[in-house]
JSON list of C-alpha atoms in Angstrom, two decimals:
[
{"chain": "A", "resi": 248, "resn": "GLN", "atom": "CA", "xyz": [12.31, -61.67, 64.38]},
{"chain": "A", "resi": 249, "resn": "VAL", "atom": "CA", "xyz": [12.08, -58.22, 64.00]},
{"chain": "A", "resi": 250, "resn": "GLN", "atom": "CA", "xyz": [9.05, -57.53, 65.64]},
{"chain": "A", "resi": 251, "resn": "ARG", "atom": "CA", "xyz": [10.97, -59.88, 68.98]},
{"chain": "A", "resi": 252, "resn": "TRP", "atom": "CA", "xyz": [13.90, -57.76, 67.89]},
{"chain": "A", "resi": 253, "resn": "LEU", "atom": "CA", "xyz": [12.29, -54.33, 68.83]},
{"chain": "A", "resi": 254, "resn": "LYS", "atom": "CA", "xyz": [10.24, -55.69, 71.21]},
{"chain": "A", "resi": 255, "resn": "SER", "atom": "CA", "xyz": [13.51, -56.11, 73.13]},
{"chain": "A", "resi": 256, "resn": "LEU", "atom": "CA", "xyz": [14.40, -51.99, 73.03]},
{"chain": "A", "resi": 257, "resn": "PRO", "atom": "CA", "xyz": [13.60, -49.58, 75.45]},
{"chain": "A", "resi": 258, "resn": "VAL", "atom": "CA", "xyz": [10.97, -47.83, 74.96]},
{"chain": "A", "resi": 259, "resn": "VAL", "atom": "CA", "xyz": [11.42, -44.09, 75.01]},
{"chain": "A", "resi": 260, "resn": "GLY", "atom": "CA", "xyz": [8.17, -42.10, 74.26]},
{"chain": "A", "resi": 261, "resn": "CYS", "atom": "CA", "xyz": [4.87, -42.93, 73.05]},
{"chain": "A", "resi": 262, "resn": "THR", "atom": "CA", "xyz": [2.98, -41.28, 70.22]},
{"chain": "A", "resi": 263, "resn": "PRO", "atom": "CA", "xyz": [-0.76, -41.05, 70.48]},
{"chain": "A", "resi": 264, "resn": "ARG", "atom": "CA", "xyz": [-2.90, -42.74, 68.26]},
{"chain": "A", "resi": 265, "resn": "TYR", "atom": "CA", "xyz": [-5.18, -39.58, 67.75]},
{"chain": "A", "resi": 266, "resn": "GLN", "atom": "CA", "xyz": [-4.80, -35.74, 68.09]},
{"chain": "A", "resi": 267, "resn": "LYS", "atom": "CA", "xyz": [-7.30, -33.59, 67.73]},
{"chain": "A", "resi": 268, "resn": "PRO", "atom": "CA", "xyz": [-6.34, -30.85, 65.01]},
{"chain": "A", "resi": 269, "resn": "ARG", "atom": "CA", "xyz": [-5.59, -28.00, 66.71]},
{"chain": "A", "resi": 270, "resn": "THR", "atom": "CA", "xyz": [-6.02, -25.52, 63.47]},
{"chain": "A", "resi": 271, "resn": "THR", "atom": "CA", "xyz": [-8.24, -26.14, 60.23]},
{"chain": "A", "resi": 272, "resn": "PHE", "atom": "CA", "xyz": [-4.75, -26.32, 57.80]},
{"chain": "A", "resi": 273, "resn": "GLU", "atom": "CA", "xyz": [-3.84, -29.13, 60.36]},
{"chain": "A", "resi": 274, "resn": "GLN", "atom": "CA", "xyz": [-7.67, -30.68, 59.34]},
{"chain": "A", "resi": 275, "resn": "ASP", "atom": "CA", "xyz": [-7.41, -30.21, 56.20]},
{"chain": "A", "resi": 276, "resn": "LYS", "atom": "CA", "xyz": [-3.90, -31.47, 55.73]},
{"chain": "A", "resi": 277, "resn": "ARG", "atom": "CA", "xyz": [-5.57, -34.74, 57.22]},
{"chain": "A", "resi": 278, "resn": "ASP", "atom": "CA", "xyz": [-8.13, -35.30, 55.74]},
{"chain": "A", "resi": 279, "resn": "LEU", "atom": "CA", "xyz": [-6.08, -34.70, 52.54]},
{"chain": "A", "resi": 280, "resn": "TYR", "atom": "CA", "xyz": [-4.00, -37.05, 53.14]},
{"chain": "A", "resi": 281, "resn": "ALA", "atom": "CA", "xyz": [-7.01, -39.38, 53.33]},
{"chain": "A", "resi": 282, "resn": "ALA", "atom": "CA", "xyz": [-8.02, -38.59, 50.13]},
{"chain": "A", "resi": 283, "resn": "ALA", "atom": "CA", "xyz": [-4.00, -39.48, 48.89]},
{"chain": "A", "resi": 284, "resn": "GLU", "atom": "CA", "xyz": [-4.17, -42.92, 50.02]},
{"chain": "A", "resi": 285, "resn": "LEU", "atom": "CA", "xyz": [-7.48, -44.18, 48.64]},
{"chain": "A", "resi": 286, "resn": "LEU", "atom": "CA", "xyz": [-6.01, -43.34, 45.29]},
{"chain": "A", "resi": 287, "resn": "TYR", "atom": "CA", "xyz": [-3.92, -46.52, 45.64]},
{"chain": "A", "resi": 288, "resn": "GLU", "atom": "CA", "xyz": [-7.04, -48.45, 45.87]},
{"chain": "A", "resi": 289, "resn": "THR", "atom": "CA", "xyz": [-8.56, -50.09, 43.15]},
{"chain": "A", "resi": 290, "resn": "GLU", "atom": "CA", "xyz": [-12.07, -48.40, 42.56]},
{"chain": "A", "resi": 291, "resn": "TRP", "atom": "CA", "xyz": [-13.96, -51.89, 41.12]},
{"chain": "A", "resi": 292, "resn": "ARG", "atom": "CA", "xyz": [-17.08, -50.61, 38.97]},
{"chain": "A", "resi": 293, "resn": "GLN", "atom": "CA", "xyz": [-14.59, -48.16, 37.47]},
{"chain": "A", "resi": 294, "resn": "TYR", "atom": "CA", "xyz": [-11.94, -50.69, 36.31]},
{"chain": "A", "resi": 295, "resn": "SER", "atom": "CA", "xyz": [-14.25, -53.39, 35.64]},
{"chain": "A", "resi": 296, "resn": "PHE", "atom": "CA", "xyz": [-15.81, -51.99, 32.92]},
{"chain": "A", "resi": 297, "resn": "THR", "atom": "CA", "xyz": [-12.05, -50.27, 31.56]},
{"chain": "A", "resi": 298, "resn": "MET", "atom": "CA", "xyz": [-10.90, -53.94, 31.85]},
{"chain": "A", "resi": 299, "resn": "ALA", "atom": "CA", "xyz": [-13.77, -54.87, 29.71]},
{"chain": "A", "resi": 300, "resn": "LEU", "atom": "CA", "xyz": [-13.95, -52.53, 26.91]},
{"chain": "A", "resi": 301, "resn": "PRO", "atom": "CA", "xyz": [-11.11, -53.39, 25.01]},
{"chain": "A", "resi": 302, "resn": "TRP", "atom": "CA", "xyz": [-12.61, -56.76, 24.75]},
{"chain": "A", "resi": 303, "resn": "MET", "atom": "CA", "xyz": [-15.98, -55.40, 23.59]},
{"chain": "A", "resi": 304, "resn": "ILE", "atom": "CA", "xyz": [-14.70, -52.92, 21.21]},
{"chain": "A", "resi": 305, "resn": "ALA", "atom": "CA", "xyz": [-12.53, -56.04, 19.62]},
{"chain": "A", "resi": 306, "resn": "MET", "atom": "CA", "xyz": [-15.61, -57.99, 19.93]},
{"chain": "A", "resi": 307, "resn": "GLY", "atom": "CA", "xyz": [-17.23, -55.87, 17.38]},
{"chain": "A", "resi": 308, "resn": "SER", "atom": "CA", "xyz": [-14.55, -54.82, 15.32]},
{"chain": "A", "resi": 309, "resn": "ILE", "atom": "CA", "xyz": [-14.33, -58.49, 14.52]},
{"chain": "A", "resi": 310, "resn": "TYR", "atom": "CA", "xyz": [-17.75, -59.15, 13.51]},
{"chain": "A", "resi": 311, "resn": "GLY", "atom": "CA", "xyz": [-18.23, -56.05, 11.28]},
{"chain": "A", "resi": 312, "resn": "ALA", "atom": "CA", "xyz": [-15.09, -57.08, 9.56]},
{"chain": "A", "resi": 313, "resn": "VAL", "atom": "CA", "xyz": [-17.00, -60.69, 9.28]},
{"chain": "A", "resi": 314, "resn": "VAL", "atom": "CA", "xyz": [-20.54, -59.54, 8.51]},
{"chain": "A", "resi": 315, "resn": "TYR", "atom": "CA", "xyz": [-20.20, -55.97, 6.53]},
{"chain": "A", "resi": 316, "resn": "ALA", "atom": "CA", "xyz": [-17.38, -57.14, 4.60]},
{"chain": "A", "resi": 317, "resn": "SER", "atom": "CA", "xyz": [-18.56, -55.88, 1.09]},
{"chain": "A", "resi": 318, "resn": "GLU", "atom": "CA", "xyz": [-17.83, -52.60, 1.50]},
{"chain": "A", "resi": 319, "resn": "LEU", "atom": "CA", "xyz": [-14.66, -50.91, 1.87]},
{"chain": "A", "resi": 320, "resn": "TRP", "atom": "CA", "xyz": [-15.00, -48.55, 4.31]},
{"chain": "A", "resi": 321, "resn": "HIS", "atom": "CA", "xyz": [-16.21, -50.82, 6.89]},
{"chain": "A", "resi": 322, "resn": "LEU", "atom": "CA", "xyz": [-12.92, -52.90, 6.58]},
{"chain": "A", "resi": 323, "resn": "ALA", "atom": "CA", "xyz": [-11.59, -49.43, 7.72]},
{"chain": "A", "resi": 324, "resn": "LEU", "atom": "CA", "xyz": [-13.91, -48.61, 10.49]},
{"chain": "A", "resi": 325, "resn": "ALA", "atom": "CA", "xyz": [-13.15, -52.08, 11.75]},
{"chain": "A", "resi": 326, "resn": "GLY", "atom": "CA", "xyz": [-9.40, -51.51, 11.53]},
{"chain": "A", "resi": 327, "resn": "MET", "atom": "CA", "xyz": [-9.90, -48.07, 13.58]},
{"chain": "A", "resi": 328, "resn": "GLY", "atom": "CA", "xyz": [-11.84, -50.09, 16.26]},
{"chain": "A", "resi": 329, "resn": "LEU", "atom": "CA", "xyz": [-9.63, -52.83, 16.92]},
{"chain": "A", "resi": 330, "resn": "GLY", "atom": "CA", "xyz": [-6.93, -49.18, 16.96]},
{"chain": "A", "resi": 331, "resn": "LEU", "atom": "CA", "xyz": [-8.33, -48.31, 19.94]},
{"chain": "A", "resi": 332, "resn": "ALA", "atom": "CA", "xyz": [-8.86, -51.97, 21.14]},
{"chain": "A", "resi": 333, "resn": "TRP", "atom": "CA", "xyz": [-5.12, -52.23, 21.67]},
{"chain": "A", "resi": 334, "resn": "GLN", "atom": "CA", "xyz": [-4.85, -48.48, 22.51]},
{"chain": "A", "resi": 335, "resn": "GLN", "atom": "CA", "xyz": [-7.55, -49.27, 25.16]},
{"chain": "A", "resi": 336, "resn": "ALA", "atom": "CA", "xyz": [-5.32, -52.44, 26.01]},
{"chain": "A", "resi": 337, "resn": "ALA", "atom": "CA", "xyz": [-2.29, -51.09, 26.75]},
{"chain": "A", "resi": 338, "resn": "LEU", "atom": "CA", "xyz": [-3.63, -49.01, 29.20]},
{"chain": "A", "resi": 339, "resn": "VAL", "atom": "CA", "xyz": [-4.66, -51.82, 31.03]},
{"chain": "A", "resi": 340, "resn": "GLY", "atom": "CA", "xyz": [-1.82, -53.55, 30.27]},
{"chain": "A", "resi": 341, "resn": "HIS", "atom": "CA", "xyz": [0.61, -51.01, 31.60]},
{"chain": "A", "resi": 342, "resn": "ASP", "atom": "CA", "xyz": [-1.26, -50.89, 35.17]},
{"chain": "A", "resi": 343, "resn": "LEU", "atom": "CA", "xyz": [-0.77, -54.70, 35.02]},
{"chain": "A", "resi": 344, "resn": "GLY", "atom": "CA", "xyz": [2.48, -54.22, 34.66]},
{"chain": "A", "resi": 345, "resn": "HIS", "atom": "CA", "xyz": [3.14, -52.08, 37.79]},
{"chain": "A", "resi": 346, "resn": "SER", "atom": "CA", "xyz": [1.56, -54.65, 39.65]},
{"chain": "A", "resi": 347, "resn": "SER", "atom": "CA", "xyz": [-1.15, -51.51, 40.23]},
{"chain": "A", "resi": 348, "resn": "VAL", "atom": "CA", "xyz": [-4.42, -53.48, 40.50]},
{"chain": "A", "resi": 349, "resn": "TRP", "atom": "CA", "xyz": [-4.21, -56.77, 41.89]},
{"chain": "A", "resi": 350, "resn": "PRO", "atom": "CA", "xyz": [-0.56, -58.31, 44.44]},
{"chain": "A", "resi": 351, "resn": "ARG", "atom": "CA", "xyz": [2.18, -58.85, 42.35]},
{"chain": "A", "resi": 352, "resn": "GLN", "atom": "CA", "xyz": [1.67, -62.37, 41.25]},
{"chain": "A", "resi": 353, "resn": "THR", "atom": "CA", "xyz": [-1.80, -61.98, 40.32]},
{"chain": "A", "resi": 354, "resn": "SER", "atom": "CA", "xyz": [-0.96, -58.56, 38.09]},
{"chain": "A", "resi": 355, "resn": "GLU", "atom": "CA", "xyz": [1.81, -60.69, 36.36]},
{"chain": "A", "resi": 356, "resn": "TYR", "atom": "CA", "xyz": [-0.07, -63.17, 35.63]},
{"chain": "A", "resi": 357, "resn": "LEU", "atom": "CA", "xyz": [-2.84, -61.29, 34.07]},
{"chain": "A", "resi": 358, "resn": "GLY", "atom": "CA", "xyz": [-0.19, -59.35, 31.91]},
{"chain": "A", "resi": 359, "resn": "LEU", "atom": "CA", "xyz": [0.70, -62.14, 30.28]},
{"chain": "A", "resi": 360, "resn": "LEU", "atom": "CA", "xyz": [-2.59, -63.16, 29.06]},
{"chain": "A", "resi": 361, "resn": "TRP", "atom": "CA", "xyz": [-3.56, -59.03, 28.49]},
{"chain": "A", "resi": 362, "resn": "GLY", "atom": "CA", "xyz": [-0.01, -58.22, 26.99]},
{"chain": "A", "resi": 363, "resn": "ASN", "atom": "CA", "xyz": [0.50, -62.12, 25.22]},
{"chain": "A", "resi": 364, "resn": "LEU", "atom": "CA", "xyz": [-2.84, -62.66, 24.12]},
{"chain": "A", "resi": 365, "resn": "LEU", "atom": "CA", "xyz": [-4.83, -59.54, 23.53]},
{"chain": "A", "resi": 366, "resn": "PHE", "atom": "CA", "xyz": [-2.21, -57.24, 22.76]},
{"chain": "A", "resi": 367, "resn": "GLY", "atom": "CA", "xyz": [-0.21, -59.35, 21.06]},
{"chain": "A", "resi": 368, "resn": "ILE", "atom": "CA", "xyz": [3.96, -58.39, 22.49]},
{"chain": "A", "resi": 369, "resn": "SER", "atom": "CA", "xyz": [5.16, -59.91, 25.82]},
{"chain": "A", "resi": 370, "resn": "ALA", "atom": "CA", "xyz": [4.40, -58.68, 29.05]},
{"chain": "A", "resi": 371, "resn": "SER", "atom": "CA", "xyz": [7.66, -59.32, 30.16]},
{"chain": "A", "resi": 372, "resn": "TRP", "atom": "CA", "xyz": [9.93, -58.01, 27.45]},
{"chain": "A", "resi": 373, "resn": "TRP", "atom": "CA", "xyz": [7.43, -54.53, 28.78]},
{"chain": "A", "resi": 374, "resn": "LYS", "atom": "CA", "xyz": [8.37, -54.88, 32.55]},
{"chain": "A", "resi": 375, "resn": "LEU", "atom": "CA", "xyz": [11.77, -55.17, 31.40]},
{"chain": "A", "resi": 376, "resn": "SER", "atom": "CA", "xyz": [11.83, -52.42, 29.02]},
{"chain": "A", "resi": 377, "resn": "HIS", "atom": "CA", "xyz": [9.98, -50.01, 31.06]},
{"chain": "A", "resi": 378, "resn": "ASN", "atom": "CA", "xyz": [11.24, -50.82, 34.80]},
{"chain": "A", "resi": 379, "resn": "LEU", "atom": "CA", "xyz": [14.28, -49.68, 33.52]},
{"chain": "A", "resi": 380, "resn": "HIS", "atom": "CA", "xyz": [12.93, -46.33, 31.85]},
{"chain": "A", "resi": 381, "resn": "HIS", "atom": "CA", "xyz": [11.73, -46.02, 34.90]},
{"chain": "A", "resi": 382, "resn": "ALA", "atom": "CA", "xyz": [14.21, -46.38, 36.89]},
{"chain": "A", "resi": 383, "resn": "VAL", "atom": "CA", "xyz": [17.06, -44.40, 34.76]},
{"chain": "A", "resi": 384, "resn": "THR", "atom": "CA", "xyz": [14.08, -41.84, 33.20]},
{"chain": "A", "resi": 385, "resn": "ASN", "atom": "CA", "xyz": [15.01, -39.67, 30.28]},
{"chain": "A", "resi": 386, "resn": "GLU", "atom": "CA", "xyz": [18.87, -40.51, 30.32]},
{"chain": "A", "resi": 387, "resn": "TYR", "atom": "CA", "xyz": [19.87, -40.22, 26.75]},
{"chain": "A", "resi": 388, "resn": "ASP", "atom": "CA", "xyz": [22.41, -43.13, 27.52]},
{"chain": "A", "resi": 389, "resn": "ARG", "atom": "CA", "xyz": [20.24, -45.61, 29.19]},
{"chain": "A", "resi": 390, "resn": "ASP", "atom": "CA", "xyz": [15.98, -44.98, 28.86]},
{"chain": "A", "resi": 391, "resn": "PRO", "atom": "CA", "xyz": [14.91, -47.39, 26.34]},
{"chain": "A", "resi": 392, "resn": "ASP", "atom": "CA", "xyz": [12.03, -45.74, 25.72]},
{"chain": "A", "resi": 393, "resn": "ILE", "atom": "CA", "xyz": [13.72, -42.97, 24.04]},
{"chain": "A", "resi": 394, "resn": "SER", "atom": "CA", "xyz": [16.95, -44.51, 22.62]},
{"chain": "A", "resi": 395, "resn": "LEU", "atom": "CA", "xyz": [14.78, -44.21, 19.32]},
{"chain": "A", "resi": 396, "resn": "PHE", "atom": "CA", "xyz": [17.94, -43.87, 16.70]},
{"chain": "A", "resi": 397, "resn": "PRO", "atom": "CA", "xyz": [18.48, -44.28, 13.55]},
{"chain": "A", "resi": 398, "resn": "PHE", "atom": "CA", "xyz": [15.28, -42.34, 12.90]},
{"chain": "A", "resi": 399, "resn": "VAL", "atom": "CA", "xyz": [14.00, -40.36, 15.56]},
{"chain": "A", "resi": 400, "resn": "ALA", "atom": "CA", "xyz": [16.44, -37.76, 17.79]},
{"chain": "A", "resi": 401, "resn": "LEU", "atom": "CA", "xyz": [14.32, -36.30, 21.42]},
{"chain": "A", "resi": 402, "resn": "ALA", "atom": "CA", "xyz": [16.91, -33.75, 22.36]},
{"chain": "A", "resi": 403, "resn": "LYS", "atom": "CA", "xyz": [20.24, -33.02, 21.23]},
{"chain": "A", "resi": 404, "resn": "GLU", "atom": "CA", "xyz": [21.46, -34.27, 23.32]},
{"chain": "A", "resi": 405, "resn": "SER", "atom": "CA", "xyz": [20.59, -37.97, 22.39]},
{"chain": "A", "resi": 406, "resn": "PHE", "atom": "CA", "xyz": [23.87, -37.25, 19.71]},
{"chain": "A", "resi": 407, "resn": "LEU", "atom": "CA", "xyz": [26.08, -37.89, 23.26]},
{"chain": "A", "resi": 408, "resn": "ALA", "atom": "CA", "xyz": [25.00, -41.34, 23.28]},
{"chain": "A", "resi": 409, "resn": "THR", "atom": "CA", "xyz": [27.14, -43.79, 23.06]},
{"chain": "A", "resi": 410, "resn": "LYS", "atom": "CA", "xyz": [25.01, -45.51, 20.76]},
{"chain": "A", "resi": 411, "resn": "TYR", "atom": "CA", "xyz": [25.41, -42.86, 18.49]},
{"chain": "A", "resi": 412, "resn": "GLN", "atom": "CA", "xyz": [29.57, -42.53, 19.25]},
{"chain": "A", "resi": 413, "resn": "ASN", "atom": "CA", "xyz": [29.93, -45.94, 18.68]},
{"chain": "A", "resi": 414, "resn": "PHE", "atom": "CA", "xyz": [28.05, -45.87, 14.68]},
{"chain": "A", "resi": 415, "resn": "PRO", "atom": "CA", "xyz": [30.81, -45.92, 11.68]},
{"chain": "A", "resi": 416, "resn": "PRO", "atom": "CA", "xyz": [31.12, -42.00, 9.65]},
{"chain": "A", "resi": 417, "resn": "ALA", "atom": "CA", "xyz": [28.57, -43.78, 7.35]},
{"chain": "A", "resi": 418, "resn": "MET", "atom": "CA", "xyz": [26.03, -44.45, 9.39]},
{"chain": "A", "resi": 419, "resn": "LYS", "atom": "CA", "xyz": [26.24, -40.78, 11.28]},
{"chain": "A", "resi": 420, "resn": "LYS", "atom": "CA", "xyz": [25.55, -39.22, 8.63]},
{"chain": "A", "resi": 421, "resn": "PHE", "atom": "CA", "xyz": [22.60, -41.55, 7.59]},
{"chain": "A", "resi": 422, "resn": "VAL", "atom": "CA", "xyz": [21.25, -40.96, 11.38]},
{"chain": "A", "resi": 423, "resn": "LYS", "atom": "CA", "xyz": [21.56, -36.89, 11.02]},
{"chain": "A", "resi": 424, "resn": "ALA", "atom": "CA", "xyz": [19.14, -37.14, 7.42]},
{"chain": "A", "resi": 425, "resn": "ALA", "atom": "CA", "xyz": [17.04, -39.24, 9.00]},
{"chain": "A", "resi": 426, "resn": "VAL", "atom": "CA", "xyz": [16.43, -37.37, 12.44]},
{"chain": "A", "resi": 427, "resn": "SER", "atom": "CA", "xyz": [16.23, -34.34, 10.26]},
{"chain": "A", "resi": 428, "resn": "LEU", "atom": "CA", "xyz": [12.84, -35.47, 8.47]},
{"chain": "A", "resi": 429, "resn": "GLN", "atom": "CA", "xyz": [11.51, -36.87, 11.74]},
{"chain": "A", "resi": 430, "resn": "ASN", "atom": "CA", "xyz": [8.73, -34.27, 11.62]},
{"chain": "A", "resi": 431, "resn": "VAL", "atom": "CA", "xyz": [7.37, -35.70, 8.25]},
{"chain": "A", "resi": 432, "resn": "THR", "atom": "CA", "xyz": [8.74, -39.88, 9.35]},
{"chain": "A", "resi": 433, "resn": "PHE", "atom": "CA", "xyz": [7.87, -39.91, 12.91]},
{"chain": "A", "resi": 434, "resn": "VAL", "atom": "CA", "xyz": [3.72, -40.63, 12.24]},
{"chain": "A", "resi": 435, "resn": "PRO", "atom": "CA", "xyz": [4.73, -43.73, 9.77]},
{"chain": "A", "resi": 436, "resn": "LEU", "atom": "CA", "xyz": [7.06, -45.48, 11.45]},
{"chain": "A", "resi": 437, "resn": "LEU", "atom": "CA", "xyz": [5.15, -45.35, 14.66]},
{"chain": "A", "resi": 438, "resn": "MET", "atom": "CA", "xyz": [1.88, -46.48, 13.01]},
{"chain": "A", "resi": 439, "resn": "PHE", "atom": "CA", "xyz": [3.96, -49.11, 10.67]},
{"chain": "A", "resi": 440, "resn": "PHE", "atom": "CA", "xyz": [6.56, -50.53, 12.03]},
{"chain": "A", "resi": 441, "resn": "ALA", "atom": "CA", "xyz": [6.48, -49.76, 15.97]},
{"chain": "A", "resi": 442, "resn": "ARG", "atom": "CA", "xyz": [4.03, -52.70, 16.38]},
{"chain": "A", "resi": 443, "resn": "PHE", "atom": "CA", "xyz": [6.09, -55.43, 14.12]},
{"chain": "A", "resi": 444, "resn": "TYR", "atom": "CA", "xyz": [9.40, -54.06, 16.27]},
{"chain": "A", "resi": 445, "resn": "MET", "atom": "CA", "xyz": [7.66, -54.83, 19.74]},
{"chain": "A", "resi": 446, "resn": "ALA", "atom": "CA", "xyz": [6.48, -58.15, 18.22]},
{"chain": "A", "resi": 447, "resn": "PHE", "atom": "CA", "xyz": [10.62, -58.36, 17.14]},
{"chain": "A", "resi": 448, "resn": "GLN", "atom": "CA", "xyz": [11.76, -57.35, 20.64]},
{"chain": "A", "resi": 449, "resn": "THR", "atom": "CA", "xyz": [8.73, -60.24, 22.14]},
{"chain": "A", "resi": 450, "resn": "TYR", "atom": "CA", "xyz": [10.69, -63.18, 20.12]},
{"chain": "A", "resi": 451, "resn": "TYR", "atom": "CA", "xyz": [14.25, -61.60, 20.57]},
{"chain": "A", "resi": 452, "resn": "LEU", "atom": "CA", "xyz": [13.47, -61.53, 23.89]},
{"chain": "A", "resi": 453, "resn": "CYS", "atom": "CA", "xyz": [12.43, -65.16, 24.43]},
{"chain": "A", "resi": 454, "resn": "PHE", "atom": "CA", "xyz": [15.52, -66.56, 22.24]},
{"chain": "A", "resi": 455, "resn": "THR", "atom": "CA", "xyz": [18.21, -64.73, 24.03]},
{"chain": "A", "resi": 456, "resn": "GLY", "atom": "CA", "xyz": [16.75, -66.14, 27.63]},
{"chain": "A", "resi": 457, "resn": "LEU", "atom": "CA", "xyz": [16.62, -62.39, 29.03]},
{"chain": "A", "resi": 458, "resn": "HIS", "atom": "CA", "xyz": [12.91, -63.27, 29.92]},
{"chain": "A", "resi": 459, "resn": "LYS", "atom": "CA", "xyz": [14.96, -64.98, 32.79]},
{"chain": "A", "resi": 460, "resn": "LYS", "atom": "CA", "xyz": [16.09, -61.75, 34.11]},
{"chain": "A", "resi": 461, "resn": "VAL", "atom": "CA", "xyz": [12.41, -59.96, 34.56]}
]
């Protein structure tokens, strides 16, 4: 319908498909545009390795933990390898969540497989949270990726957030005390509680029906 409507409009002028650049700057600009357009195309040789890498690290870590479990340092090394595999999987999951690898529907199916199976969190929860983060990036009152109360405040403006203002006085005192120690507690919280928090959010999303909004 749009094409038929456009054809019914009067022609007011034509732009040639190609005009020879008049200056070196114009030619360089065209070359830059051409190179930039390729950035939106998947480099399959590189990305095939990127997608295979987490699986290889994970299988190697599991094999090491099962076969060489006699020494504690073997298990520690296998655990670090598994953590590295999860981190690499998260990078691929980020690209799939943005539908930047394959067309949207294919990326969504692979994101469910990748996030839910390999990484262990809901791809739907990630998309719901991360899309909101991109819509209101770094807005202290609405961006879920920087709303880390009661233990972490990323800026002074965080204390202006509605979430903090609605806390009772005792909770506000606790938040201020916890935030004053965030230089010590941030890494332990990230290491020991962040993953459990993401798992909790996964179940919360499923049981509350919020996944239907994704």
